[in-house]
JSON list of C-alpha atoms in Angstrom, two decimals:
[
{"chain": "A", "resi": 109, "resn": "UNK", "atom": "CA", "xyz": [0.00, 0.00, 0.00]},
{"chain": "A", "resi": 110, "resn": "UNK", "atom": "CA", "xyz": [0.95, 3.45, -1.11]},
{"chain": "A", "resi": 111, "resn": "UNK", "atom": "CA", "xyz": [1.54, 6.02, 1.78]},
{"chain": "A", "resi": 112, "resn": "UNK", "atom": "CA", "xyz": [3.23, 9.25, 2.69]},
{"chain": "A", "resi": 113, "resn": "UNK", "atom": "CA", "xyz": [5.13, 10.73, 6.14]},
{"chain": "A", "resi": 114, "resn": "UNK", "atom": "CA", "xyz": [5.55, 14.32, 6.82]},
{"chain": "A", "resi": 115, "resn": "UNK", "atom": "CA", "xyz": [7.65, 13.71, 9.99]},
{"chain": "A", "resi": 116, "resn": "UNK", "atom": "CA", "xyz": [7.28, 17.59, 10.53]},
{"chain": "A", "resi": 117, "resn": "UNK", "atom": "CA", "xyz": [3.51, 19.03, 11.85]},
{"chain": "A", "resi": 118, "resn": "UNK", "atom": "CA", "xyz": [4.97, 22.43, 12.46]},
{"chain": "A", "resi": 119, "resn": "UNK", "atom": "CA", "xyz": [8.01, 24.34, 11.10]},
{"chain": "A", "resi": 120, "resn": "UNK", "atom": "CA", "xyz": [8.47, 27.79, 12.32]},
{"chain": "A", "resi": 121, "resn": "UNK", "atom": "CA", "xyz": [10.48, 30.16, 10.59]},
{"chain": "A", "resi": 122, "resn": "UNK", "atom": "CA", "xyz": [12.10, 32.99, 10.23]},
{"chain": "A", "resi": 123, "resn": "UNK", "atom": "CA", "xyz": [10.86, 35.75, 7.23]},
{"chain": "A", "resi": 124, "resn": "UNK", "atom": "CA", "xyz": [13.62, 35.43, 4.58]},
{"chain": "A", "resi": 125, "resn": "UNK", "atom": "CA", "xyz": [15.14, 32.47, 6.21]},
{"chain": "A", "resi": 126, "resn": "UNK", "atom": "CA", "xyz": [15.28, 29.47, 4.20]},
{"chain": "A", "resi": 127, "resn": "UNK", "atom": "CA", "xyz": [13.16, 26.50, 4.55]},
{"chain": "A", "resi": 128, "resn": "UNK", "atom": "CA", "xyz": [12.41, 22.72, 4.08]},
{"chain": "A", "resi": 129, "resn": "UNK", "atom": "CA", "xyz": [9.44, 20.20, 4.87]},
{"chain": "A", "resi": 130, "resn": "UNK", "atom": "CA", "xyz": [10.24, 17.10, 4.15]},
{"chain": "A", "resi": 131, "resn": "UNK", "atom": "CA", "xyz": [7.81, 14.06, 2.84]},
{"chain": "A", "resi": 132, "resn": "UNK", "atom": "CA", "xyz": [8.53, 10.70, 2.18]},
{"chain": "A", "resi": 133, "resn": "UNK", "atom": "CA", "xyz": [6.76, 7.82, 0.02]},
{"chain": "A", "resi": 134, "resn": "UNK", "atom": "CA", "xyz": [6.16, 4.35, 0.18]},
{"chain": "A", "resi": 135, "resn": "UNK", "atom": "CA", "xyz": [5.04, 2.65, -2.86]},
{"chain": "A", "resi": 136, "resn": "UNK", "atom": "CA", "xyz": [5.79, -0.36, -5.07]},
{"chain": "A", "resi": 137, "resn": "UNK", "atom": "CA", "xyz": [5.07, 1.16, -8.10]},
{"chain": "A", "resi": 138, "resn": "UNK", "atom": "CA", "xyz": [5.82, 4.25, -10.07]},
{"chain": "A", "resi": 139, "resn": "UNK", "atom": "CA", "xyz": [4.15, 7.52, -8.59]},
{"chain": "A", "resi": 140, "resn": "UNK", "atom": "CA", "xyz": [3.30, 11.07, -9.26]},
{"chain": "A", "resi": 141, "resn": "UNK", "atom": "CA", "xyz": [4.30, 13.20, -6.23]},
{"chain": "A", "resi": 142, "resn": "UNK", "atom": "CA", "xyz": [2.55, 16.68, -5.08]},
{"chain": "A", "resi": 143, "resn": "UNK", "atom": "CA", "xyz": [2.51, 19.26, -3.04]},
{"chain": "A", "resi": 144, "resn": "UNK", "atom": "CA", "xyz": [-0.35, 21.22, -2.16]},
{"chain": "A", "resi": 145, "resn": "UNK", "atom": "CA", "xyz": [-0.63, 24.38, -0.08]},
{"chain": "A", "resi": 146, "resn": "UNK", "atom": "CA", "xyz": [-3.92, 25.53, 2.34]},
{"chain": "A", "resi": 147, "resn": "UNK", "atom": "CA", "xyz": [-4.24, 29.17, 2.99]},
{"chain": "A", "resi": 148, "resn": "UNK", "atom": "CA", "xyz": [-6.59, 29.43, 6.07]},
{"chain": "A", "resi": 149, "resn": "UNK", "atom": "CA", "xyz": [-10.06, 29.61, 5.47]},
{"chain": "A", "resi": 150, "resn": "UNK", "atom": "CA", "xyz": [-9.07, 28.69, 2.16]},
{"chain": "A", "resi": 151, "resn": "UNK", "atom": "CA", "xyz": [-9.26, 24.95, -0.30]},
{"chain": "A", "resi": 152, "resn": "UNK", "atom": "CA", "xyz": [-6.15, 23.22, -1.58]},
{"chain": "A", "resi": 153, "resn": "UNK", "atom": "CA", "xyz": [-3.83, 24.79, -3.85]},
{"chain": "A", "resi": 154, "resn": "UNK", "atom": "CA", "xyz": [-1.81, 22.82, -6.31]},
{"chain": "A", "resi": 155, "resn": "UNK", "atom": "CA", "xyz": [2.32, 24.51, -5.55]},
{"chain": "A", "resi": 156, "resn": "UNK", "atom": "CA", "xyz": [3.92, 21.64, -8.01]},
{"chain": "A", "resi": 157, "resn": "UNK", "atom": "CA", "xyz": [4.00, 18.08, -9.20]},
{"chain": "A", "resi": 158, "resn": "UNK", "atom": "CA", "xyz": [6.65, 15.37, -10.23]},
{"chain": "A", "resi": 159, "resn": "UNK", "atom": "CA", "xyz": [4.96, 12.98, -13.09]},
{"chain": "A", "resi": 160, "resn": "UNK", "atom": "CA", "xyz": [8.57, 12.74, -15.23]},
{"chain": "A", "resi": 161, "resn": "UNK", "atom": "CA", "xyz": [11.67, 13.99, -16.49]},
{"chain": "A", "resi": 162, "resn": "UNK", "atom": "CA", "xyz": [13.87, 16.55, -14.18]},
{"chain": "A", "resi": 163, "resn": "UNK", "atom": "CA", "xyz": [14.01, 15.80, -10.81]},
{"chain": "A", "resi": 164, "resn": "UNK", "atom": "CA", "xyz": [13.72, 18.91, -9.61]},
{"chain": "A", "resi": 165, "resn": "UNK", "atom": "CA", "xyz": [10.41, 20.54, -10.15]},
{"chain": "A", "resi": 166, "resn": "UNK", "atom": "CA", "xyz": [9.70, 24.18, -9.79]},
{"chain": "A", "resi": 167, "resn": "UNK", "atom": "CA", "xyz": [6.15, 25.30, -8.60]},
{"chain": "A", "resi": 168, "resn": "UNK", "atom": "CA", "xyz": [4.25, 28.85, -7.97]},
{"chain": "A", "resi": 169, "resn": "UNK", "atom": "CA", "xyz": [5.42, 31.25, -5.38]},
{"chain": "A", "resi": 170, "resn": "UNK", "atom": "CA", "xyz": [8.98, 30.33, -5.68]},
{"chain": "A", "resi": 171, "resn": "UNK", "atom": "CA", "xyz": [8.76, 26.92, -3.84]},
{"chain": "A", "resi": 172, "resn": "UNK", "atom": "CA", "xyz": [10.90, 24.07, -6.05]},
{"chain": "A", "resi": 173, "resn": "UNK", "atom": "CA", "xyz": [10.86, 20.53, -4.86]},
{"chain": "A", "resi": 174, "resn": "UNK", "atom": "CA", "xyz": [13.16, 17.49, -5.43]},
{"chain": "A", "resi": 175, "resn": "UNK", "atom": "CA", "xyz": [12.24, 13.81, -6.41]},
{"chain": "A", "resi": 176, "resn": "UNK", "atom": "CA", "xyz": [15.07, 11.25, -4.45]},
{"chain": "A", "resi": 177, "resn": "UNK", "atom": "CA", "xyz": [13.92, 7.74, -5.89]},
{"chain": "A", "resi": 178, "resn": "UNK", "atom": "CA", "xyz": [16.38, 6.41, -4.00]},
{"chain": "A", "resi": 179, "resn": "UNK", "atom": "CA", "xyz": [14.96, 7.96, -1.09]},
{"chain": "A", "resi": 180, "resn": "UNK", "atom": "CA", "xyz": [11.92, 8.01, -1.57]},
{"chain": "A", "resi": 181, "resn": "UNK", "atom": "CA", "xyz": [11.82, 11.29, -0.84]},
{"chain": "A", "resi": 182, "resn": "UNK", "atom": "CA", "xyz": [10.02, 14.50, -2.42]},
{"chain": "A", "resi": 183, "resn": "UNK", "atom": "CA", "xyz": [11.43, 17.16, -0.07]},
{"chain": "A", "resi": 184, "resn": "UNK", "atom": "CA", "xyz": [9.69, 20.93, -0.41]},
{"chain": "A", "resi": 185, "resn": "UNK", "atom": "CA", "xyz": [12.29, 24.16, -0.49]},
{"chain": "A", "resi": 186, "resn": "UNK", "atom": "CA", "xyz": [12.06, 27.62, -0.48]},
{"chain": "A", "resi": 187, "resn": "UNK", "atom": "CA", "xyz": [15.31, 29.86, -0.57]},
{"chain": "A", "resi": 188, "resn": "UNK", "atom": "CA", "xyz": [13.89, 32.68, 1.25]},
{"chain": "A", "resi": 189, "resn": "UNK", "atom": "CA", "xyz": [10.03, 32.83, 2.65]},
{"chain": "A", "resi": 190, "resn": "UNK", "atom": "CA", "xyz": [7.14, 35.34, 3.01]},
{"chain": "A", "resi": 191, "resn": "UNK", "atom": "CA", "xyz": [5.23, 36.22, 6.14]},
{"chain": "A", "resi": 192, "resn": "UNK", "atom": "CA", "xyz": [2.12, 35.38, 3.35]},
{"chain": "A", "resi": 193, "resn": "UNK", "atom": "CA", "xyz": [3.87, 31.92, 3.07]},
{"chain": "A", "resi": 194, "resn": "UNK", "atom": "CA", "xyz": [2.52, 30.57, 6.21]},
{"chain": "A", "resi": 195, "resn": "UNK", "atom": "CA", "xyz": [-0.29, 28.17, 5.82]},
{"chain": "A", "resi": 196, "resn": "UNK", "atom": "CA", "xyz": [-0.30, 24.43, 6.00]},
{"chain": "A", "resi": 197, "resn": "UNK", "atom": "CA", "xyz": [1.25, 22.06, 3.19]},
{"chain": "A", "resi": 198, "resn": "UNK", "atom": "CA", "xyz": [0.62, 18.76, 1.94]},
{"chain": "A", "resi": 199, "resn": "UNK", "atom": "CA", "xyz": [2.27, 16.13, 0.27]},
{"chain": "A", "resi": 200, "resn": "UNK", "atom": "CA", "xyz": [0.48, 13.50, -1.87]},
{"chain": "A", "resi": 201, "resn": "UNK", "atom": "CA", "xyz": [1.06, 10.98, -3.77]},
{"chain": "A", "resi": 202, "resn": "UNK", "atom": "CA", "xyz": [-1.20, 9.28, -6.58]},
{"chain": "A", "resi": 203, "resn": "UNK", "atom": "CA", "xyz": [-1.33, 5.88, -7.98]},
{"chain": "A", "resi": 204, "resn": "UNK", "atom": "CA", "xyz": [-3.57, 3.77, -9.64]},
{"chain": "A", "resi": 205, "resn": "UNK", "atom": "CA", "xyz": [-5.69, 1.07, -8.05]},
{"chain": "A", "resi": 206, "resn": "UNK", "atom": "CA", "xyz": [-6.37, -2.48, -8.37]},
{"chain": "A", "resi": 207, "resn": "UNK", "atom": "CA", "xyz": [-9.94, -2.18, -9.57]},
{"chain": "A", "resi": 208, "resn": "UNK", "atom": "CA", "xyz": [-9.11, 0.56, -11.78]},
{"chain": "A", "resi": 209, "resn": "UNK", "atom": "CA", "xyz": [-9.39, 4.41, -11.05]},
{"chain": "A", "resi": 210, "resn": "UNK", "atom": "CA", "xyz": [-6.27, 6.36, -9.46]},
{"chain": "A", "resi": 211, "resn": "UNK", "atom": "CA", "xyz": [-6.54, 7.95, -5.99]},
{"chain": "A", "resi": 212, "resn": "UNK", "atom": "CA", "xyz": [-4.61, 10.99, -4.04]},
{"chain": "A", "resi": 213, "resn": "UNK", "atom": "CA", "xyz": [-3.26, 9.46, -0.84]},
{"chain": "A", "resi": 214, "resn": "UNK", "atom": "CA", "xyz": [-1.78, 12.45, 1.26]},
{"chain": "A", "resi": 215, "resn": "UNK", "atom": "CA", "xyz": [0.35, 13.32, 4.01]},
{"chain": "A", "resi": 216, "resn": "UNK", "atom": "CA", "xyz": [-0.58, 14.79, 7.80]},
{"chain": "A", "resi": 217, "resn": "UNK", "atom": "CA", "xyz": [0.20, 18.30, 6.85]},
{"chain": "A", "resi": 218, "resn": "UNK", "atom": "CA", "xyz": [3.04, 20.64, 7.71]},
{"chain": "A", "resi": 219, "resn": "UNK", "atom": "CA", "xyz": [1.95, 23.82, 8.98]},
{"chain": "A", "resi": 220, "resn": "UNK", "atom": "CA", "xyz": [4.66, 26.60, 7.98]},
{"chain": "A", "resi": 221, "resn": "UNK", "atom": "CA", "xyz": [4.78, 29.33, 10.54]},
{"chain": "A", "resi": 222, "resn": "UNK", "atom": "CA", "xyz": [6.74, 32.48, 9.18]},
{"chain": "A", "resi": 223, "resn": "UNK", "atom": "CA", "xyz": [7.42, 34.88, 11.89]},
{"chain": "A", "resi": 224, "resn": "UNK", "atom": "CA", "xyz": [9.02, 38.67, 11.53]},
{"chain": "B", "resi": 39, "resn": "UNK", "atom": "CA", "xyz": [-11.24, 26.36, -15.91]},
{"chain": "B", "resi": 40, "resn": "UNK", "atom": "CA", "xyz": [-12.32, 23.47, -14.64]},
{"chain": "B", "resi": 41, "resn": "UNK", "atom": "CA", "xyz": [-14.76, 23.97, -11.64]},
{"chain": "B", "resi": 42, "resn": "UNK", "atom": "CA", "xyz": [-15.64, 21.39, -8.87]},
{"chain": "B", "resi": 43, "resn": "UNK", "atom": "CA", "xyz": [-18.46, 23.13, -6.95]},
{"chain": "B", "resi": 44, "resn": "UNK", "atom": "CA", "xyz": [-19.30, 21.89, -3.45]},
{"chain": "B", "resi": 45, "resn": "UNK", "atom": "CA", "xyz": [-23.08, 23.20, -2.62]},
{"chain": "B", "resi": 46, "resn": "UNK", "atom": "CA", "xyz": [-22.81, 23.66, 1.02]},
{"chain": "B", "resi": 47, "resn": "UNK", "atom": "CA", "xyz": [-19.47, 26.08, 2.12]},
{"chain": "B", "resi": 48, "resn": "UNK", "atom": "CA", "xyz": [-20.63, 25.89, 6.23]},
{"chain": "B", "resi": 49, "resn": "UNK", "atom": "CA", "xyz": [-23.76, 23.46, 7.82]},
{"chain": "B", "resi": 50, "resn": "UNK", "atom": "CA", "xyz": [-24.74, 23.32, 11.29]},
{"chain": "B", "resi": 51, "resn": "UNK", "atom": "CA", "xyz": [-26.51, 19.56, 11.70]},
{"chain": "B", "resi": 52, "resn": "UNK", "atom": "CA", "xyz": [-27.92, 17.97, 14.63]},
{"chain": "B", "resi": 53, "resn": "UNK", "atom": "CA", "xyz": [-27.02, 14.49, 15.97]},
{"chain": "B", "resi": 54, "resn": "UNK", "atom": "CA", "xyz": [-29.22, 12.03, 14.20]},
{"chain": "B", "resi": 55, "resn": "UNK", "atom": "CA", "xyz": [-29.96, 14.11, 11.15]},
{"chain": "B", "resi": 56, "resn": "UNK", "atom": "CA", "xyz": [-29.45, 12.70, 7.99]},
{"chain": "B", "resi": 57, "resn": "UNK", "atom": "CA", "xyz": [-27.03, 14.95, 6.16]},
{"chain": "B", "resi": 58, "resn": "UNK", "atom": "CA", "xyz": [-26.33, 15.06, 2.03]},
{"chain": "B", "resi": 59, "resn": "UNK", "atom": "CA", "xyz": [-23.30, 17.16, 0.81]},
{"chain": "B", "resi": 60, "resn": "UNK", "atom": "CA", "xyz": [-23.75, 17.43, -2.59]},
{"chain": "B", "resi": 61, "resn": "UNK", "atom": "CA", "xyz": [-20.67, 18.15, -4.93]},
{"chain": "B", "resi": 62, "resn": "UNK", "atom": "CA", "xyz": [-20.68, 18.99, -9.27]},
{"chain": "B", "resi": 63, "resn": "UNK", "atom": "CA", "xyz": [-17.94, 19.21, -11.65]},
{"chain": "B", "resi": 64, "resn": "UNK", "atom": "CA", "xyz": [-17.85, 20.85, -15.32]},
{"chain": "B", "resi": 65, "resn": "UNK", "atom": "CA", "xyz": [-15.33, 18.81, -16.91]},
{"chain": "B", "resi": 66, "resn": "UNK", "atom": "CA", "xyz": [-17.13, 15.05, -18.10]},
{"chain": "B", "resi": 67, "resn": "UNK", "atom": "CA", "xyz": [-14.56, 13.45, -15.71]},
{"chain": "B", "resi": 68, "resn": "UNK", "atom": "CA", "xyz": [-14.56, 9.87, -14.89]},
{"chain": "B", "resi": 69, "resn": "UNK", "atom": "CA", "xyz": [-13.13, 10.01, -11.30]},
{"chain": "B", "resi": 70, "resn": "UNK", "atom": "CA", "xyz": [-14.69, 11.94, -7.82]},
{"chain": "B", "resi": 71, "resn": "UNK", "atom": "CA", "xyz": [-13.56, 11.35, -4.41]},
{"chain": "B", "resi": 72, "resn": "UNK", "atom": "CA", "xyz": [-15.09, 12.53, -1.31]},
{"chain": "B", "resi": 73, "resn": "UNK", "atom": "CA", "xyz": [-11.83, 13.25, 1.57]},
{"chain": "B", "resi": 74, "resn": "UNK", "atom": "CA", "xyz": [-12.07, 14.70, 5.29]},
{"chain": "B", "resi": 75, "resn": "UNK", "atom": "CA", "xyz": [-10.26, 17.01, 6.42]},
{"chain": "B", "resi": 76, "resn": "UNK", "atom": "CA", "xyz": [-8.76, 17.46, 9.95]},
{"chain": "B", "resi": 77, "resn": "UNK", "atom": "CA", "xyz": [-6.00, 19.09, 12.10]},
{"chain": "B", "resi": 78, "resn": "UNK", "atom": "CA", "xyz": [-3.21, 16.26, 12.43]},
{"chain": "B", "resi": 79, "resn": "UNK", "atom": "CA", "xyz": [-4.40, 14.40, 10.63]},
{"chain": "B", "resi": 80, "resn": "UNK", "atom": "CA", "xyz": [-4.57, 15.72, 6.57]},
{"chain": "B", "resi": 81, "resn": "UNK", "atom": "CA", "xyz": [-7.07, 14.68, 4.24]},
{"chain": "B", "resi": 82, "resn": "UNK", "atom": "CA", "xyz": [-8.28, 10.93, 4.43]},
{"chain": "B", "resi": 83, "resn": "UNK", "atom": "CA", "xyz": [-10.39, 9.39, 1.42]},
{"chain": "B", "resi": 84, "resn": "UNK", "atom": "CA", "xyz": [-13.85, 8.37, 2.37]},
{"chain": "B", "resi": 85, "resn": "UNK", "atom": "CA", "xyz": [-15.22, 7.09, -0.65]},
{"chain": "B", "resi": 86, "resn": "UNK", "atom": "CA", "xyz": [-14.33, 7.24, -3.94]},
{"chain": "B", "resi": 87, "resn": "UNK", "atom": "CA", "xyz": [-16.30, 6.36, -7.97]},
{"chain": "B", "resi": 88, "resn": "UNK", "atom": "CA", "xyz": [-14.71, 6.04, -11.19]},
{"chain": "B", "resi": 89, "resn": "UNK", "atom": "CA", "xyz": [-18.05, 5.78, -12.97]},
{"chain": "B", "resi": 90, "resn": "UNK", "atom": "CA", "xyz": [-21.75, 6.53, -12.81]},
{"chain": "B", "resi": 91, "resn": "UNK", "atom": "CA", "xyz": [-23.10, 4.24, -10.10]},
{"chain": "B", "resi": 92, "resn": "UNK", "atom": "CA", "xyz": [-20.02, 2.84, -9.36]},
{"chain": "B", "resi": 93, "resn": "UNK", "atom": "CA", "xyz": [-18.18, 3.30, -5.98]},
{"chain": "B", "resi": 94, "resn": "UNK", "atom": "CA", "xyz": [-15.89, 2.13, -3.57]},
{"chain": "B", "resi": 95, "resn": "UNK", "atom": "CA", "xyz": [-14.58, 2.51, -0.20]},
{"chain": "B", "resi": 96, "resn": "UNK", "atom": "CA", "xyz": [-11.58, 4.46, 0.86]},
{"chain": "B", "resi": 97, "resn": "UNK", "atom": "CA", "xyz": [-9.78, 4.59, 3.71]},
{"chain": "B", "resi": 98, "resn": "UNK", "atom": "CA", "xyz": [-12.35, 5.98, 6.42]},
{"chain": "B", "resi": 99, "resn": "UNK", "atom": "CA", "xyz": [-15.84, 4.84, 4.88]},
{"chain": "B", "resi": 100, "resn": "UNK", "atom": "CA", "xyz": [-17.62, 3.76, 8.39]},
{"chain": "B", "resi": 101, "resn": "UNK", "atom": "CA", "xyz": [-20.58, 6.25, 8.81]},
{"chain": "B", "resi": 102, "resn": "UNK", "atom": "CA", "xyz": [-21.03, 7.25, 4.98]},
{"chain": "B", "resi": 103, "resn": "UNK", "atom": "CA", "xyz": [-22.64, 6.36, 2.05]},
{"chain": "B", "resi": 104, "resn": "UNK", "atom": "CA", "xyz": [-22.17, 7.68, -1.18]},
{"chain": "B", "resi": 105, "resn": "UNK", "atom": "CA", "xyz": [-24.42, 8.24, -4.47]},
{"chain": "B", "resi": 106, "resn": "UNK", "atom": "CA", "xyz": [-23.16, 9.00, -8.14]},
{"chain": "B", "resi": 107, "resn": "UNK", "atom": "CA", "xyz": [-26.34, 8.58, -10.39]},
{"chain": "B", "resi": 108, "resn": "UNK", "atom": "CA", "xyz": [-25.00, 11.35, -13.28]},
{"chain": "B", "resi": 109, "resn": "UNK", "atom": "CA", "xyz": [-21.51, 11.55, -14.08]},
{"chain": "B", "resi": 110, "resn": "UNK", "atom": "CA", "xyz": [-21.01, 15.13, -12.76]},
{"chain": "B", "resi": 111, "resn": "UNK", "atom": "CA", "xyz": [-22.62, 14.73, -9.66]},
{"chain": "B", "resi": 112, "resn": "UNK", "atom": "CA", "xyz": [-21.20, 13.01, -6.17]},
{"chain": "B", "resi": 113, "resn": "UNK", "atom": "CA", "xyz": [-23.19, 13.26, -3.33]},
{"chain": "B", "resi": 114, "resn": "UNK", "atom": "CA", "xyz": [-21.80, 11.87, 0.35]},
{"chain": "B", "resi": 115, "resn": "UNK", "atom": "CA", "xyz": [-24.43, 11.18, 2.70]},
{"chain": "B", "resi": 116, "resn": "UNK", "atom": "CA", "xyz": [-24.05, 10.97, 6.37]},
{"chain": "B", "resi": 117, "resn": "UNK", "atom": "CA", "xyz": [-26.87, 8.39, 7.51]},
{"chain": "B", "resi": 118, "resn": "UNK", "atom": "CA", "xyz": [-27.22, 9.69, 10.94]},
{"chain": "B", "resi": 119, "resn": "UNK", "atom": "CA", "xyz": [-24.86, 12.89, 11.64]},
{"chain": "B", "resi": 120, "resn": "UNK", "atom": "CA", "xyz": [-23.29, 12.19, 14.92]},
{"chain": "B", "resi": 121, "resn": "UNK", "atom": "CA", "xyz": [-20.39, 14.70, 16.72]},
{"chain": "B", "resi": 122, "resn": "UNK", "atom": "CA", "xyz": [-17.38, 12.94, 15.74]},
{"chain": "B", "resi": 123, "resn": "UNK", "atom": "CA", "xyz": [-17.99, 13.89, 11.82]},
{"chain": "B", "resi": 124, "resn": "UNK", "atom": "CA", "xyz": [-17.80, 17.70, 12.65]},
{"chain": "B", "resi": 125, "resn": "UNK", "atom": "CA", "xyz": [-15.19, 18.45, 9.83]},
{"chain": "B", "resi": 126, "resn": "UNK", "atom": "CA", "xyz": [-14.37, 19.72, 6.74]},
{"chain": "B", "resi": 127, "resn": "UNK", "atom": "CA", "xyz": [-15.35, 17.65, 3.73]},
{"chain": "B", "resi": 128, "resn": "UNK", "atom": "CA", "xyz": [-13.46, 18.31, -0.03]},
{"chain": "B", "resi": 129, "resn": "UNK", "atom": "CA", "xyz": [-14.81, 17.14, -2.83]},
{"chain": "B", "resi": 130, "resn": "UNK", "atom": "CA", "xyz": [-12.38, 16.57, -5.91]},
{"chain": "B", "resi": 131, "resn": "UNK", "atom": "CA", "xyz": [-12.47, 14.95, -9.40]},
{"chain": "B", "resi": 132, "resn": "UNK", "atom": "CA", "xyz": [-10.14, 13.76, -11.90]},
{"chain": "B", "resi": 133, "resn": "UNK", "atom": "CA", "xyz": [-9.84, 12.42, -15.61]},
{"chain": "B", "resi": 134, "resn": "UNK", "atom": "CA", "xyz": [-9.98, 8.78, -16.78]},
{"chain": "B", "resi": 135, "resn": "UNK", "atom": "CA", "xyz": [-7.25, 6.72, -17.31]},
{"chain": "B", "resi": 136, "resn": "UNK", "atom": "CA", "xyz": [-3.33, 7.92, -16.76]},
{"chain": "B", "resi": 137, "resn": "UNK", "atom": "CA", "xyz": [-4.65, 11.28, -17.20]},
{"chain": "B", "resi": 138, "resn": "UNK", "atom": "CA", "xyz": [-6.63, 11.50, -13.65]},
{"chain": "B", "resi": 139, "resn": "UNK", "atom": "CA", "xyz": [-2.96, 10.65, -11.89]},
{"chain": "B", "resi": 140, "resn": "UNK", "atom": "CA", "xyz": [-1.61, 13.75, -13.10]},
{"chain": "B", "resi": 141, "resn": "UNK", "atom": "CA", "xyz": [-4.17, 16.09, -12.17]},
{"chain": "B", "resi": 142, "resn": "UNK", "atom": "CA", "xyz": [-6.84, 16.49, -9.34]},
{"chain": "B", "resi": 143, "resn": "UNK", "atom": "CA", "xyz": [-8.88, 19.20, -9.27]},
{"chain": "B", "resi": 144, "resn": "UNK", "atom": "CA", "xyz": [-10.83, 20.11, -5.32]},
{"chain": "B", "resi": 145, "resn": "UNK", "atom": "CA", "xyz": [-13.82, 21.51, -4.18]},
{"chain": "B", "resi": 146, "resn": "UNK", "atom": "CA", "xyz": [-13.99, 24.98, -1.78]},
{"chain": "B", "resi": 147, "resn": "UNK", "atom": "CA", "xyz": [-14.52, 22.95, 0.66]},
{"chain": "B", "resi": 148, "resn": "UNK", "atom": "CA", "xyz": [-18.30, 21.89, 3.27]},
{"chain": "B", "resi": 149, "resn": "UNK", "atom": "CA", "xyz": [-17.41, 22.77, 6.75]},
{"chain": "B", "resi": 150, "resn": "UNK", "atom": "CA", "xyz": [-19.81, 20.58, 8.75]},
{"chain": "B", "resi": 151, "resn": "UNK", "atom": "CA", "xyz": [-20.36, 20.66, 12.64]},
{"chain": "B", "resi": 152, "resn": "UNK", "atom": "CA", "xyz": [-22.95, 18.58, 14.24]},
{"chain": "B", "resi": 153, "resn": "UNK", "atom": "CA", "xyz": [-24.09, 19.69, 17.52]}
]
């Protein structure tokens, strides 16, 4: 079965500090990896997705994330963040199931505290 | 754009009511999934159709039921409301086939509390 850790529920952080929240995958077969960001009050936002190709993956607001197969690890970065950055992210990953049909499996959440 | 439309944003229900959250998408697609929503513990599929009166159970389906008699339309129903299914309830759809891995589209979001 297909699932995915976010060892980190809170991450507090400086404004223009750097940051990380990590996810990692289990899964037997080939996945598509994505993060998702939740403003409060707000739905889920699609920040960027791994299907193919580069490993590194580039998403809106400046947020880049990198696929480790190895690892099994899809680890979200962000060179420098925003008071507006904080809000809770989510990684997911999809695969396809037995009786046909696909499904989103996600992660606990990471909520991203930026403080002045 | 594509547009998954979620009928309720905020409901108030009473223990023992029978609740419907009714959810529509725009874009034909094959797949809808019903998830909740809460703090620690991210978004966990309830139930989930990849056709018109087809469905299946996800990972949390004790205490739903679930109803997909047009393509566009994917109602959850909560048989007999009780507190522990105060939550927030997302709605989402995808395409067919390889396509519906690569992209999910989500609902506003149906904030429920039952009292």
């Amino acid at each position: 079965a297909q699932s995915v850790t976010q060892l980190d529920s809170q991450v507090p952080v400086f404004e223009e500090a750097p940051v990380e929240l990590r996810c990692n995958y289990s899964s037997s077969v080939s996945v598509y990896l994505f993060w998702y960001v939740q403003y409060p009050n707000q739905g889920l936002q699609l920040l960027l997705k791994y299907l193919s190709g580069s490993t590194l993956v580039k998403g809106i607001n400046g947020f880049e994330a990198e696929f480790n197969k190895s690892q099994t690890s899809f680890h979200l970065r962000k060179p420098s963040v925003h008071i507006s950055d904080t809000a809770e992210y989510f990684c997911a990953v999809s695969h396809i199931l037995t009786g046909g049909g696909n499904k989103l499996t996600f992660g606990t959440g990471t909520q991203l505290k930026v403080e002045l | 754009d594509v547009k998954v439309t979620q009928s309720s944003r905020y409901l108030v229900k009473r223990t023992g009511e029978k609740v419907f959250l009714e959810c529509v998408q725009d874009m034909d697609h094959e797949n809808m999934f019903w998830y909740r929503q809460d703090p620690g513990l991210g978004l966990r599929l309830i139930y989930f159709s990849y056709d018109v009166k087809m469905k299946e159970k996800g990972d949390i389906p004790e205490g739903y039921s679930v109803s997909r008699e047009k393509k566009e339309r994917f109602s959850l129903i909560l048989e007999s409301a009780s507190t522990n299914q105060t939550s927030m309830y997302l709605c989402a759809s995808s395409p067919g086939g390889s396509g519906g891995l690569r992209t999910i589209y989500f609902g506003e979001g149906s904030w429920l509390t039952v009292v």
